[in-house]
Coordinates of C-alpha atoms in Angstrom, one line a residue:
M233 CA -5.2 10.0 -16.2
N234 CA -6.1 6.8 -14.3
P235 CA -7.7 4.2 -16.7
Y236 CA -10.3 3.2 -14.4
N237 CA -11.8 6.3 -12.0
Y238 CA -14.1 4.0 -10.3
D239 CA -16.7 5.3 -8.0
I240 CA -17.1 4.5 -4.4
E241 CA -19.5 1.6 -4.8
A242 CA -17.3 0.2 -7.5
L243 CA -14.2 0.6 -5.4
E244 CA -15.6 -1.0 -2.3
R245 CA -16.5 -4.2 -4.5
K246 CA -13.2 -4.0 -5.8
A247 CA -11.7 -4.2 -2.3
R248 CA -13.9 -7.2 -1.3
A249 CA -12.6 -9.0 -4.4
V250 CA -9.1 -8.0 -3.3
R251 CA -9.5 -9.3 0.1
R252 CA -10.7 -12.7 -1.2
H253 CA -7.7 -13.0 -3.3
I254 CA -5.7 -12.3 -0.1
V255 CA -7.2 -15.2 1.6
R256 CA -6.6 -17.8 -1.1
L257 CA -3.2 -16.0 -1.9
N258 CA -1.7 -16.5 1.8
A259 CA -3.5 -20.0 2.3
N260 CA -2.0 -21.5 -0.8
S261 CA 1.7 -20.1 -0.3
P262 CA 4.1 -22.8 0.9
A263 CA 6.1 -19.8 2.7
G264 CA 3.4 -18.4 4.6
G265 CA 2.6 -14.7 4.1
H266 CA 1.7 -11.4 6.1
T267 CA -2.3 -11.5 6.2
G268 CA -3.0 -8.9 8.6
A269 CA -0.5 -6.6 7.1
D270 CA -2.0 -7.2 3.6
L271 CA -5.8 -6.7 4.7
S272 CA -5.2 -3.1 6.5
Q273 CA -4.0 -1.7 3.3
V274 CA -6.6 -2.9 1.0
E275 CA -8.6 0.3 0.6
L276 CA -5.4 2.3 0.2
L277 CA -4.3 0.5 -2.6
T278 CA -7.6 0.1 -4.3
A279 CA -8.3 3.6 -4.4
L280 CA -5.0 4.2 -6.0
Y281 CA -4.9 1.9 -8.5
F282 CA -8.5 2.2 -9.5
R283 CA -9.0 6.0 -9.4
I284 CA -5.9 8.1 -8.4
L285 CA -2.6 6.8 -10.1
N286 CA -1.7 7.9 -13.6
V287 CA -0.5 4.4 -14.5
A288 CA -1.8 1.5 -16.7
P289 CA -0.5 -1.9 -17.7
D290 CA 0.2 -0.5 -21.2
R291 CA 2.1 2.6 -20.1
T292 CA 4.6 1.0 -17.6
E293 CA 7.5 2.8 -19.5
D294 CA 5.7 6.3 -19.8
S295 CA 8.2 8.9 -18.5
E296 CA 4.9 10.7 -17.2
R297 CA 3.5 8.1 -15.4
D298 CA 2.9 8.0 -11.7
I299 CA 5.3 5.7 -9.5
Y300 CA 3.9 3.8 -6.5
I301 CA 6.3 2.3 -3.9
Q302 CA 5.4 -0.6 -1.5
S303 CA 7.8 0.4 1.3
K304 CA 6.3 -2.1 3.8
G305 CA 7.4 -4.8 1.3
H306 CA 6.4 -7.7 3.6
A307 CA 2.6 -6.6 2.6
V308 CA 3.3 -7.4 -0.9
G309 CA 0.2 -10.1 -1.0
C310 CA -2.2 -7.2 -1.1
Y311 CA -0.1 -5.2 -3.8
Y312 CA 0.0 -8.4 -6.2
C313 CA -4.0 -9.0 -5.9
V314 CA -4.4 -5.2 -6.6
L315 CA -1.9 -5.5 -9.8
A316 CA -3.6 -8.5 -10.9
E317 CA -7.1 -7.2 -10.7
A318 CA -5.9 -4.1 -12.6
G319 CA -4.7 -6.1 -15.5
F320 CA -0.9 -5.8 -14.8
F321 CA -0.5 -9.7 -15.1
P322 CA -2.9 -12.7 -15.4
V323 CA -5.0 -13.2 -12.1
D324 CA -4.1 -16.9 -12.1
W325 CA -0.4 -16.0 -11.3
L326 CA -1.8 -15.2 -7.7
A327 CA -1.9 -19.2 -7.2
T328 CA 1.7 -19.4 -7.6
Y329 CA 2.6 -16.7 -4.9
Q330 CA 6.0 -17.6 -3.5
H331 CA 6.1 -21.1 -5.4
A332 CA 9.3 -22.4 -7.1
D333 CA 10.1 -20.1 -10.0
S334 CA 7.1 -18.0 -9.5
H335 CA 6.8 -14.4 -10.8
L336 CA 5.4 -13.6 -7.2
P337 CA 8.2 -13.8 -4.8
G338 CA 7.8 -13.0 -0.9
H339 CA 8.9 -9.4 -1.3
P340 CA 8.5 -7.0 -4.4
V341 CA 10.9 -7.5 -7.1
R342 CA 10.7 -5.6 -10.2
Q343 CA 12.8 -7.7 -12.5
K344 CA 10.1 -10.5 -11.9
T345 CA 6.7 -8.8 -11.5
P346 CA 4.9 -6.5 -14.2
G347 CA 4.1 -3.2 -12.5
I348 CA 6.5 -3.4 -9.7
E349 CA 8.6 -0.2 -9.4
L350 CA 11.0 -0.8 -6.7
N351 CA 12.7 -3.9 -4.8
T352 CA 11.8 -3.7 -1.2
G353 CA 11.9 -5.8 1.9
A354 CA 14.1 -4.2 4.4
L355 CA 12.2 -1.6 5.9
G356 CA 13.1 2.3 5.8
H357 CA 14.0 2.2 2.1
G358 CA 11.1 3.3 0.1
L359 CA 10.9 6.7 1.3
P360 CA 14.5 7.8 0.6
V361 CA 14.2 6.4 -2.8
A362 CA 10.9 8.1 -3.2
V363 CA 12.7 11.4 -2.3
G364 CA 15.1 10.9 -4.9
L365 CA 12.6 10.1 -7.7
A366 CA 10.5 13.1 -6.9
L367 CA 13.4 15.3 -6.7
A368 CA 14.4 14.0 -10.2
A369 CA 10.9 14.6 -11.6
K370 CA 10.7 18.2 -10.3
R371 CA 14.2 19.0 -12.2
D372 CA 12.8 17.4 -15.1
N373 CA 9.5 19.7 -15.0
S374 CA 7.5 16.1 -15.0
R375 CA 4.3 16.2 -13.8
R376 CA 4.2 12.9 -12.5
R377 CA 3.7 12.2 -8.6
I378 CA 5.4 9.6 -6.3
F379 CA 3.2 7.7 -3.8
L380 CA 4.1 5.1 -1.2
I381 CA 2.6 3.2 1.7
T382 CA 4.9 2.9 4.7
G383 CA 3.8 0.8 7.9
D384 CA 3.8 2.8 11.3
G385 CA 6.2 0.5 12.7
E386 CA 8.6 1.0 9.7
L387 CA 8.9 4.6 11.1
A388 CA 11.2 3.6 13.8
E389 CA 13.8 3.5 10.8
G390 CA 15.8 6.6 11.0
S391 CA 16.3 6.6 7.4
N392 CA 12.5 7.6 6.9
W393 CA 13.2 10.9 9.0
E394 CA 16.4 11.7 7.1
A395 CA 14.4 11.5 3.9
A396 CA 11.6 13.5 5.3
L397 CA 14.3 16.3 6.0
A398 CA 15.2 16.4 2.3
A399 CA 11.8 16.1 1.0
A400 CA 10.7 19.2 2.9
H401 CA 14.2 21.0 2.1
Y402 CA 13.5 20.7 -1.7
G403 CA 9.9 21.4 -1.4
L404 CA 9.1 18.0 -2.8
D405 CA 5.5 18.6 -3.0
N406 CA 5.1 15.8 -5.9
I407 CA 5.6 13.1 -3.2
V408 CA 2.6 11.5 -1.1
I409 CA 3.6 9.5 1.7
I410 CA 0.7 7.3 2.9
N411 CA 1.2 6.0 6.5
D412 CA -0.7 2.5 6.9
K413 CA -1.3 3.4 10.8
N414 CA -2.5 0.1 12.0
N415 CA -0.9 0.3 15.5
L416 CA 0.4 -3.4 15.1
Q417 CA 3.8 -4.8 14.2
L418 CA 5.6 -8.3 14.4
A419 CA 5.9 -8.4 18.1
G420 CA 2.8 -6.5 19.3
A421 CA 1.4 -2.9 19.6
T422 CA 3.6 -0.4 17.8
R423 CA 3.2 2.2 21.2
D424 CA 4.9 -0.4 23.1
I425 CA 7.9 -1.2 20.9
M426 CA 8.7 2.2 19.7
N427 CA 5.9 4.9 19.7
T428 CA 5.8 7.4 17.0
D429 CA 3.0 9.4 18.5
P430 CA 2.0 12.4 18.3
L431 CA 2.4 11.3 14.7
A432 CA 0.8 14.2 12.8
D433 CA 2.7 16.6 14.8
K434 CA 6.2 14.8 13.9
W435 CA 5.7 14.9 10.3
R436 CA 4.2 18.7 10.5
A437 CA 7.6 19.3 12.6
F438 CA 9.6 18.0 9.7
G439 CA 7.8 20.5 7.3
M440 CA 5.1 18.5 5.9
Q441 CA 1.2 18.9 4.8
V442 CA -0.7 16.5 6.8
T443 CA -4.0 15.0 6.5
E444 CA -5.8 12.2 8.4
C445 CA -8.1 9.7 6.9
Q446 CA -10.0 6.6 8.1
G447 CA -7.9 4.0 6.1
N448 CA -10.4 1.4 5.8
D449 CA -13.1 3.5 4.7
M450 CA -13.2 3.7 1.1
A451 CA -14.9 7.2 1.0
S452 CA -12.6 8.8 3.6
V453 CA -9.6 7.2 1.6
V454 CA -10.6 8.9 -1.6
A455 CA -11.4 12.3 -0.1
A456 CA -8.0 12.4 1.4
L457 CA -6.2 11.5 -1.8
E458 CA -8.4 13.9 -4.0
G459 CA -7.8 16.8 -1.6
L460 CA -4.2 16.7 -1.5
K461 CA -2.4 20.1 -2.6
Q462 CA 0.6 20.9 -4.4
E463 CA 1.9 24.1 -2.7
G464 CA 5.6 23.7 -1.8
K465 CA 5.1 21.0 0.9
P466 CA 5.5 17.2 0.6
N467 CA 2.2 15.5 1.4
V468 CA 1.6 13.0 4.1
I469 CA -1.8 11.0 4.8
I470 CA -1.9 9.2 8.2
A471 CA -4.6 6.5 7.2
N472 CA -5.9 5.1 10.6
T473 CA -6.5 1.3 9.9
T474 CA -6.8 -2.1 11.6
K475 CA -4.5 -4.7 11.0
G476 CA -6.3 -7.6 9.4
A477 CA -9.0 -5.5 8.5
G478 CA -12.3 -6.8 6.8
I479 CA -12.3 -10.3 8.6
S480 CA -13.6 -10.9 12.2
F481 CA -11.4 -13.3 13.6
I482 CA -8.3 -11.6 11.9
Q483 CA -8.7 -7.9 12.4
G484 CA -6.9 -6.3 15.3
R485 CA -5.1 -9.6 16.3
P486 CA -1.2 -9.3 16.3
E487 CA -0.5 -13.2 15.6
W488 CA -1.7 -12.7 12.3
H489 CA 1.1 -10.8 11.2
H490 CA 2.5 -14.0 9.9
R491 CA -0.2 -16.4 10.3
V492 CA -2.3 -17.6 7.2
P493 CA -5.8 -18.8 7.0
K494 CA -6.0 -22.8 7.4
G495 CA -8.9 -25.1 7.2
D496 CA -12.3 -24.0 8.0
E497 CA -10.8 -20.6 8.4
I498 CA -10.5 -20.1 4.9
E499 CA -14.1 -20.6 3.9
L500 CA -15.2 -18.6 7.0
A501 CA -13.2 -15.6 5.9
L502 CA -14.5 -16.1 2.2
E503 CA -18.0 -16.1 3.5
E504 CA -17.6 -13.0 5.3
L505 CA -16.1 -11.1 2.1
K506 CA -19.1 -12.1 -0.2
D507 CA -20.4 -9.3 -2.2
E508 CA -23.4 -8.0 -0.5

């Protein structure tokens, strides 16, 4: 059971708090960050950690806990901000992001950061590991579910589709694959670099049950997550998002893949993210 179970309004407030953390965290990092990728998945991670996941800071070793994997490991900034808000480590750690000897390196490292389940960074690794964890849970008759967020650009990695074959073959309906489909990646539009559309048709062809949602609309995200069925097929949620969502001068702009707020941009972003 999730320890918070927030309603939609509370989740939306939490998402704004997470976005404010993302702005400050990336602005303060000596090594930059991935502001656009962080912002696109805020609603997804906030809904997971404050309503859906059966996990809590005092149950990180519980054999029945749900597992979350940040497959798009470069968007770790958002992940850290959500974990801090959920109590896995002190919020003041966020000010140390990518500093020397920090508990918060530039990609997820489970040996350094409480709450991290898998070291990720090289794309295409999250789903194969998730499939192994889901298969083990099935064979142990465990109630746990395995959730992960992938980027749409990440789906160019063939390891994802090998893993998808295995997930469907073994009937792993305890796995939830969430695609953060923000349509942009490092060098431009995903459709121009390696088009994955029609994405829903591809997942269905691999034997998946597919749901689509508006990934930056909290009610739509929660409805998709709570409507999942465990009926012998792996679950895929295609979350249609906007890269940089929530900040007008960042959203939808590919240059913010690596850019971080500087100078007046910091205060402008925080002004837009004030609680209503």
